[in-house]
Amino acid sequence: MNTKQYIAIEDKYGAHNYHPLDVVIDKAKGIWVWDVDGRKYIDFLSAYSAVNQGHNHPRIIKALMAQARRLTLTSRAFRNDQWPLLAKELCQMAGFDMVLPMNSGAEAVETAVKAARKWGYQKKGIAQDQAEIIVCQNNFHGRTTTVISFSTEPLYRRDFGPFTPGFPVVPFGDAEALERAITPNTAAFLVEPIQAEAGILIPAPGYLKKVREICTKNNVLFIADEIQTGLGRTGKLFAFQYEDARPDMIVIGKSLGGGCIPVSAVLADEPVMGVFKPGEHGSTFGGNPLACAVAREALRVIKEEKLVANAAKMGAYFMKKLKTLKSRHIKDVRGKGLLIGVELYPEAGGARRYCETLAAAGLLCKETHDNVIRFAPPLIIGTKDLDWAFGRIAEVFAKLEN
Ligand SMILES: *Cc1c(COP(=O)(O)O)cnc(C)c1O
């Protein structure tokens, strides 16, 4: 079957909750993917940063296969030999006392929300059902009903109400607005260190540090959603490390699964994570040995292959090249590490047509909202392949100049 035929079947039987580029991928290796018609592309999205280690990483696949043959699922009704080791390795790597495992990112955000609320009632003394968690405009934290309850994007919310209350919204990057919004009922502030889905929005330097100070002063938990920015993507293991602003709770996912299995986690110190008692929260697949074995290897690969340092180095290298692009359609080039956005003027005709033209030229990336192109290749990439990608990008910008 060819591309057209696969697309016809997908569009007939699959729900239309996405608008993918018309590329049907059936094979991948490292930073490269191939489609069913044999065309080869460089992956410049990395499954929204879930493939930081590159596709089919030999060590991760080996760990996956070995674990699959041994033990895949026990549920948390029993214990297994992988979850304790992942828990310890993750806590030591991230510098937190305890960790709670889930599967998807949205589930981990829900977990952080539940932990913060329980902490608010039990430790801060907030009156029952009054807890508030402050969030930011243009946030993206996932797609569950509670999580979209505090989205400000109409597309994510329309006709999905009624919504979960208790989430005041403040502008992103505005520490004073956060401070003003805090009340005695505020349990936590939830924020992405960089708003990736909103279009790679980077707050002014010092923002997270101020957030940390304000939260400490007001006895409010600072929760960082590092699902996309974490595990090396921005050139630090976690983006909050740019500011020496350690959160009370972090949420991770995506590349924790090494590009092959959904695994997410919430990390916090004992005074916060200790609020969960047996039976109060859980997930059938959370902490399953297959996912844990993969996550352990995924973390080892990030560490041993020095992917964090490579993301910083390659990110700086590529940003410098992108800034030399001459196009009247480019409004801004911004990023940290290998999380980079090129914002176009509305007159450019939309980022979508750039992504389609880039795909035809052999580079896969995705528009975020209407006018931003996100460049986020796997963190294993080197200068030679970045040079090749830049050549395609320059070509496409020249072609679409009029
Ligand atoms: C992807 C993402 C999520 C949601 O993760 P899922 O695994 O898709 O549920 C939440 N927050 C951020 C910042 C993300 O990038």
mmCIF file of C-alpha atoms in Angstrom, residues 2 19 53 69 71 164 179 197 256 268 276 282 307 310 356 370 390 396 399:
data_model
loop_
_atom_site.group_PDB
_atom_site.id
_atom_site.type_symbol
_atom_site.label_atom_id
_atom_site.label_comp_id
_atom_site.label_asym_id
_atom_site.label_seq_id
_atom_site.Cartn_x
_atom_site.Cartn_y
_atom_site.Cartn_z
ATOM 1 C CA ASN A 2 1.169 3.561 -0.621
ATOM 2 C CA HIS A 19 -4.237 17.151 11.450
ATOM 3 C CA GLN A 53 17.506 9.701 22.553
ATOM 4 C CA ARG A 69 10.784 -11.565 27.694
ATOM 5 C CA LEU A 71 8.215 -9.614 33.019
ATOM 6 C CA THR A 164 -13.083 21.649 37.149
ATOM 7 C CA GLU A 179 2.077 37.427 43.671
ATOM 8 C CA GLU A 197 3.067 24.311 22.740
ATOM 9 C CA LEU A 256 11.472 9.252 30.004
ATOM 10 C CA ALA A 268 8.761 15.899 45.123
ATOM 11 C CA PHE A 276 -0.492 10.068 49.403
ATOM 12 C CA GLY A 282 -2.944 4.958 41.360
ATOM 13 C CA LEU A 307 22.929 14.341 25.497
ATOM 14 C CA ASN A 310 25.128 18.013 23.202
ATOM 15 C CA GLU A 356 4.573 20.955 4.236
ATOM 16 C CA ASP A 370 -0.536 29.437 13.201
ATOM 17 C CA PHE A 390 19.826 24.023 7.553
ATOM 18 C CA VAL A 396 12.457 26.356 1.553
ATOM 19 C CA LYS A 399 11.317 29.259 -2.296
#
